[in-house]
Amino acid sequence: LASSGIFKSYSWPDRSPFASGLASGEAATLEELPGATVYRTDLTLSDDTLRVEGHEEIFYTNQETAPLSEVCIRLYPELLGIPMAVSGVRLNGAEVAHSSEPGVLWVRLDPPLEPGTTAVVGMDFSLTVPTGETAGYGLLRLSDDILSLSHVLPLVAVFIEEGWALGPPA
């Protein structure tokens, strides 16, 4: 998927494709969030719905007052005890150095991303959906013919005064 060019027909700064999903009268909100992170994701489910494969591109703007040398991507399935494979990590289309720990993918920004500037982080990911009543705390599982994919997408962590917020989610 990484080389398929599935997203090439969209302009990152153009937020208009999101307007149709908003309640009437709320389209102006899109203009009020010019630096908001934008995600483009393509998911593929296996025929038995137990395997999820995806490609994601993240349009990230540094809204901080200092340059950032890395961006932190949260891998929430891993926090639920569900292994998630990540590969093909790219920054602005080029392979980039990265590291990981449970629930976190660190993507190196070299050179550092200056305030107000943007970068596109791309990656492929996959996981096997657990089955059963207690699997994944019900957030990510297949049970009784119901597929729940809550928290399946890699997401940029929140940056707070102390740095990237890496505490457990509520």
PDB file of C-alpha atoms in Angstrom:
ATOM      1  CA  LEU A   1       0.000   0.000   0.000  1.00  0.00           C
ATOM      2  CA  ALA A   2       2.819   2.439   0.769  1.00  0.00           C
ATOM      3  CA  SER A   3       3.746   2.777  -2.879  1.00  0.00           C
ATOM      4  CA  SER A   4       0.243   2.572  -4.329  1.00  0.00           C
ATOM      5  CA  GLY A   5      -0.332   6.316  -4.345  1.00  0.00           C
ATOM      6  CA  ILE A   6      -3.859   5.913  -2.984  1.00  0.00           C
ATOM      7  CA  PHE A   7      -3.867   9.406  -1.487  1.00  0.00           C
ATOM      8  CA  LYS A   8      -2.219  11.433  -4.262  1.00  0.00           C
ATOM      9  CA  SER A   9      -5.420  13.106  -5.463  1.00  0.00           C
ATOM     10  CA  TYR A  10      -5.946  15.004  -2.189  1.00  0.00           C
ATOM     11  CA  SER A  11      -4.365  18.265  -1.090  1.00  0.00           C
ATOM     12  CA  TRP A  12      -3.329  18.146   2.575  1.00  0.00           C
ATOM     13  CA  PRO A  13      -4.308  21.723   3.497  1.00  0.00           C
ATOM     14  CA  ASP A  14      -7.758  21.310   1.902  1.00  0.00           C
ATOM     15  CA  ARG A  15     -10.125  20.480   4.769  1.00  0.00           C
ATOM     16  CA  SER A  16     -13.276  20.619   2.611  1.00  0.00           C
ATOM     17  CA  PRO A  17     -13.593  16.805   2.254  1.00  0.00           C
ATOM     18  CA  PHE A  18     -14.345  16.690   5.989  1.00  0.00           C
ATOM     19  CA  ALA A  19     -17.253  19.155   5.812  1.00  0.00           C
ATOM     20  CA  SER A  20     -19.785  16.555   4.690  1.00  0.00           C
ATOM     21  CA  GLY A  21     -19.266  14.617   7.931  1.00  0.00           C
ATOM     22  CA  LEU A  22     -20.009  17.597  10.176  1.00  0.00           C
ATOM     23  CA  ALA A  23     -23.328  18.748  11.575  1.00  0.00           C
ATOM     24  CA  SER A  24     -24.875  21.576   9.582  1.00  0.00           C
ATOM     25  CA  GLY A  25     -23.406  24.924  10.523  1.00  0.00           C
ATOM     26  CA  GLU A  26     -20.156  23.413  11.819  1.00  0.00           C
ATOM     27  CA  ALA A  27     -18.078  23.553   8.620  1.00  0.00           C
ATOM     28  CA  ALA A  28     -16.492  26.812   9.819  1.00  0.00           C
ATOM     29  CA  THR A  29     -14.789  24.760  12.541  1.00  0.00           C
ATOM     30  CA  LEU A  30     -12.473  23.377   9.872  1.00  0.00           C
ATOM     31  CA  GLU A  31     -11.078  26.847   9.231  1.00  0.00           C
ATOM     32  CA  GLU A  32     -10.591  27.460  12.959  1.00  0.00           C
ATOM     33  CA  LEU A  33      -8.153  24.526  13.227  1.00  0.00           C
ATOM     34  CA  PRO A  34      -5.551  25.228  10.521  1.00  0.00           C
ATOM     35  CA  GLY A  35      -2.778  23.315  12.301  1.00  0.00           C
ATOM     36  CA  ALA A  36      -4.850  20.292  13.298  1.00  0.00           C
ATOM     37  CA  THR A  37      -3.340  16.933  12.432  1.00  0.00           C
ATOM     38  CA  VAL A  38      -4.942  15.234   9.432  1.00  0.00           C
ATOM     39  CA  TYR A  39      -4.997  11.455   9.009  1.00  0.00           C
ATOM     40  CA  ARG A  40      -5.524   9.489   5.800  1.00  0.00           C
ATOM     41  CA  THR A  41      -5.966   5.790   6.362  1.00  0.00           C
ATOM     42  CA  ASP A  42      -6.679   2.837   4.136  1.00  0.00           C
ATOM     43  CA  LEU A  43      -7.732  -0.341   5.993  1.00  0.00           C
ATOM     44  CA  THR A  44      -8.099  -3.842   4.613  1.00  0.00           C
ATOM     45  CA  LEU A  45      -9.869  -6.609   6.514  1.00  0.00           C
ATOM     46  CA  SER A  46      -9.247 -10.268   5.820  1.00  0.00           C
ATOM     47  CA  ASP A  47     -12.265 -12.325   4.720  1.00  0.00           C
ATOM     48  CA  ASP A  48     -12.634 -13.726   8.240  1.00  0.00           C
ATOM     49  CA  THR A  49     -12.230 -10.159   9.681  1.00  0.00           C
ATOM     50  CA  LEU A  50      -9.468 -11.361  12.007  1.00  0.00           C
ATOM     51  CA  ARG A  51      -6.626  -9.575  10.251  1.00  0.00           C
ATOM     52  CA  VAL A  52      -6.381  -5.808   9.773  1.00  0.00           C
ATOM     53  CA  GLU A  53      -3.790  -4.284   7.463  1.00  0.00           C
ATOM     54  CA  GLY A  54      -3.502  -0.572   6.928  1.00  0.00           C
ATOM     55  CA  HIS A  55      -1.558   2.272   5.437  1.00  0.00           C
ATOM     56  CA  GLU A  56      -1.700   5.636   7.127  1.00  0.00           C
ATOM     57  CA  GLU A  57      -0.352   9.056   6.284  1.00  0.00           C
ATOM     58  CA  ILE A  58      -0.325  11.785   8.915  1.00  0.00           C
ATOM     59  CA  PHE A  59      -0.078  15.480   8.020  1.00  0.00           C
ATOM     60  CA  TYR A  60       1.472  16.951  11.171  1.00  0.00           C
ATOM     61  CA  THR A  61       2.100  20.630  11.930  1.00  0.00           C
ATOM     62  CA  ASN A  62       4.454  21.633  14.725  1.00  0.00           C
ATOM     63  CA  GLN A  63       2.274  23.963  16.790  1.00  0.00           C
ATOM     64  CA  GLU A  64       4.862  24.283  19.557  1.00  0.00           C
ATOM     65  CA  THR A  65       7.218  27.231  20.095  1.00  0.00           C
ATOM     66  CA  ALA A  66      10.390  25.171  19.638  1.00  0.00           C
ATOM     67  CA  PRO A  67      11.638  22.779  16.951  1.00  0.00           C
ATOM     68  CA  LEU A  68      10.745  19.099  17.419  1.00  0.00           C
ATOM     69  CA  SER A  69      13.365  16.408  16.798  1.00  0.00           C
ATOM     70  CA  GLU A  70      10.829  13.583  16.881  1.00  0.00           C
ATOM     71  CA  VAL A  71       7.128  12.902  16.712  1.00  0.00           C
ATOM     72  CA  CYS A  72       5.461  10.350  18.941  1.00  0.00           C
ATOM     73  CA  ILE A  73       2.818   8.030  17.486  1.00  0.00           C
ATOM     74  CA  ARG A  74       0.632   6.068  19.924  1.00  0.00           C
ATOM     75  CA  LEU A  75      -0.055   2.415  19.122  1.00  0.00           C
ATOM     76  CA  TYR A  76      -3.061   1.810  21.356  1.00  0.00           C
ATOM     77  CA  PRO A  77      -3.644  -1.872  20.475  1.00  0.00           C
ATOM     78  CA  GLU A  78      -0.314  -2.671  22.135  1.00  0.00           C
ATOM     79  CA  LEU A  79      -1.558  -1.072  25.358  1.00  0.00           C
ATOM     80  CA  LEU A  80      -4.414  -3.591  25.238  1.00  0.00           C
ATOM     81  CA  GLY A  81      -1.917  -6.434  24.880  1.00  0.00           C
ATOM     82  CA  ILE A  82      -2.514  -6.811  21.136  1.00  0.00           C
ATOM     83  CA  PRO A  83       0.716  -6.913  19.090  1.00  0.00           C
ATOM     84  CA  MET A  84       0.809  -4.414  16.227  1.00  0.00           C
ATOM     85  CA  ALA A  85       3.396  -4.627  13.449  1.00  0.00           C
ATOM     86  CA  VAL A  86       4.550  -1.329  11.937  1.00  0.00           C
ATOM     87  CA  SER A  87       6.720  -1.130   8.826  1.00  0.00           C
ATOM     88  CA  GLY A  88       7.600   1.183   5.957  1.00  0.00           C
ATOM     89  CA  VAL A  89       7.875   4.251   8.211  1.00  0.00           C
ATOM     90  CA  ARG A  90       8.464   7.315   6.037  1.00  0.00           C
ATOM     91  CA  LEU A  91       8.897  11.044   6.550  1.00  0.00           C
ATOM     92  CA  ASN A  92       7.900  13.209   3.595  1.00  0.00           C
ATOM     93  CA  GLY A  93       8.134  10.145   1.361  1.00  0.00           C
ATOM     94  CA  ALA A  94      11.609   8.971   2.423  1.00  0.00           C
ATOM     95  CA  GLU A  95      12.432   6.124   4.771  1.00  0.00           C
ATOM     96  CA  VAL A  96      13.223   7.458   8.203  1.00  0.00           C
ATOM     97  CA  ALA A  97      14.820   6.270  11.425  1.00  0.00           C
ATOM     98  CA  HIS A  98      12.362   5.226  14.089  1.00  0.00           C
ATOM     99  CA  SER A  99      12.228   3.281  17.307  1.00  0.00           C
ATOM    100  CA  SER A 100       9.461   1.796  19.365  1.00  0.00           C
ATOM    101  CA  GLU A 101       8.482   0.656  22.802  1.00  0.00           C
ATOM    102  CA  PRO A 102       5.167  -0.904  23.839  1.00  0.00           C
ATOM    103  CA  GLY A 103       2.416   1.438  22.684  1.00  0.00           C
ATOM    104  CA  VAL A 104       4.746   4.069  21.195  1.00  0.00           C
ATOM    105  CA  LEU A 105       6.470   4.655  17.860  1.00  0.00           C
ATOM    106  CA  TRP A 106       9.110   7.400  17.814  1.00  0.00           C
ATOM    107  CA  VAL A 107       9.758   8.944  14.397  1.00  0.00           C
ATOM    108  CA  ARG A 108      12.960  10.969  14.068  1.00  0.00           C
ATOM    109  CA  LEU A 109      12.605  14.399  12.434  1.00  0.00           C
ATOM    110  CA  ASP A 110      15.948  15.241  10.867  1.00  0.00           C
ATOM    111  CA  PRO A 111      16.300  18.131  10.490  1.00  0.00           C
ATOM    112  CA  PRO A 112      14.031  19.100  13.396  1.00  0.00           C
ATOM    113  CA  LEU A 113      10.570  20.343  12.473  1.00  0.00           C
ATOM    114  CA  GLU A 114      10.450  24.103  13.013  1.00  0.00           C
ATOM    115  CA  PRO A 115       7.384  25.754  14.607  1.00  0.00           C
ATOM    116  CA  GLY A 116       4.594  26.277  12.088  1.00  0.00           C
ATOM    117  CA  THR A 117       6.041  23.846   9.547  1.00  0.00           C
ATOM    118  CA  THR A 118       4.567  20.527   8.486  1.00  0.00           C
ATOM    119  CA  ALA A 119       5.700  16.994   7.778  1.00  0.00           C
ATOM    120  CA  VAL A 120       3.961  13.874   6.462  1.00  0.00           C
ATOM    121  CA  VAL A 121       4.587  10.664   8.396  1.00  0.00           C
ATOM    122  CA  GLY A 122       3.552   7.472   6.638  1.00  0.00           C
ATOM    123  CA  MET A 123       3.521   3.839   7.715  1.00  0.00           C
ATOM    124  CA  ASP A 124       2.036   0.434   7.128  1.00  0.00           C
ATOM    125  CA  PHE A 125       0.598  -1.497  10.061  1.00  0.00           C
ATOM    126  CA  SER A 126      -1.114  -4.779  10.764  1.00  0.00           C
ATOM    127  CA  LEU A 127      -2.579  -6.754  13.613  1.00  0.00           C
ATOM    128  CA  THR A 128      -4.682  -9.786  14.378  1.00  0.00           C
ATOM    129  CA  VAL A 129      -8.025  -9.010  16.002  1.00  0.00           C
ATOM    130  CA  PRO A 130      -8.566 -10.979  19.207  1.00  0.00           C
ATOM    131  CA  THR A 131     -11.738 -12.971  19.702  1.00  0.00           C
ATOM    132  CA  GLY A 132     -13.833 -13.700  22.753  1.00  0.00           C
ATOM    133  CA  GLU A 133     -15.760 -11.823  25.374  1.00  0.00           C
ATOM    134  CA  THR A 134     -12.870 -10.301  27.308  1.00  0.00           C
ATOM    135  CA  ALA A 135     -10.383  -9.831  24.480  1.00  0.00           C
ATOM    136  CA  GLY A 136      -9.072  -6.274  24.210  1.00  0.00           C
ATOM    137  CA  TYR A 137     -11.448  -5.080  26.928  1.00  0.00           C
ATOM    138  CA  GLY A 138     -14.121  -4.997  24.244  1.00  0.00           C
ATOM    139  CA  LEU A 139     -12.453  -2.064  22.482  1.00  0.00           C
ATOM    140  CA  LEU A 140     -10.724  -4.097  19.796  1.00  0.00           C
ATOM    141  CA  ARG A 141     -12.172  -7.556  19.242  1.00  0.00           C
ATOM    142  CA  LEU A 142     -14.475  -9.883  17.354  1.00  0.00           C
ATOM    143  CA  SER A 143     -17.181 -11.433  19.480  1.00  0.00           C
ATOM    144  CA  ASP A 144     -20.732 -12.603  18.730  1.00  0.00           C
ATOM    145  CA  ASP A 145     -20.287 -11.528  15.084  1.00  0.00           C
ATOM    146  CA  ILE A 146     -19.552  -7.949  16.185  1.00  0.00           C
ATOM    147  CA  LEU A 147     -16.261  -6.431  15.066  1.00  0.00           C
ATOM    148  CA  SER A 148     -14.988  -3.528  17.168  1.00  0.00           C
ATOM    149  CA  LEU A 149     -11.964  -1.653  15.836  1.00  0.00           C
ATOM    150  CA  SER A 150     -11.829   1.142  18.392  1.00  0.00           C
ATOM    151  CA  HIS A 151      -8.260   2.464  18.805  1.00  0.00           C
ATOM    152  CA  VAL A 152      -6.910   0.459  15.839  1.00  0.00           C
ATOM    153  CA  LEU A 153      -5.308   3.508  14.143  1.00  0.00           C
ATOM    154  CA  PRO A 154      -1.871   4.882  15.017  1.00  0.00           C
ATOM    155  CA  LEU A 155      -2.379   8.426  16.378  1.00  0.00           C
ATOM    156  CA  VAL A 156      -0.017  11.300  17.156  1.00  0.00           C
ATOM    157  CA  ALA A 157       0.382  11.731  20.908  1.00  0.00           C
ATOM    158  CA  VAL A 158      -0.561  15.008  22.544  1.00  0.00           C
ATOM    159  CA  PHE A 159       2.358  17.359  23.150  1.00  0.00           C
ATOM    160  CA  ILE A 160       2.119  19.128  26.507  1.00  0.00           C
ATOM    161  CA  GLU A 161       4.447  21.510  28.341  1.00  0.00           C
ATOM    162  CA  GLU A 162       6.503  18.615  29.724  1.00  0.00           C
ATOM    163  CA  GLY A 163       6.784  16.870  26.320  1.00  0.00           C
ATOM    164  CA  TRP A 164       4.832  14.059  24.686  1.00  0.00           C
ATOM    165  CA  ALA A 165       1.970  12.818  26.865  1.00  0.00           C
ATOM    166  CA  LEU A 166       2.587   9.094  27.212  1.00  0.00           C
ATOM    167  CA  GLY A 167       0.447   8.236  30.219  1.00  0.00           C
ATOM    168  CA  PRO A 168      -2.160   5.523  29.923  1.00  0.00           C
ATOM    169  CA  PRO A 169      -5.369   6.600  28.186  1.00  0.00           C
ATOM    170  CA  ALA A 170      -8.434   7.211  30.303  1.00  0.00           C
TER     171      ALA A 170
END
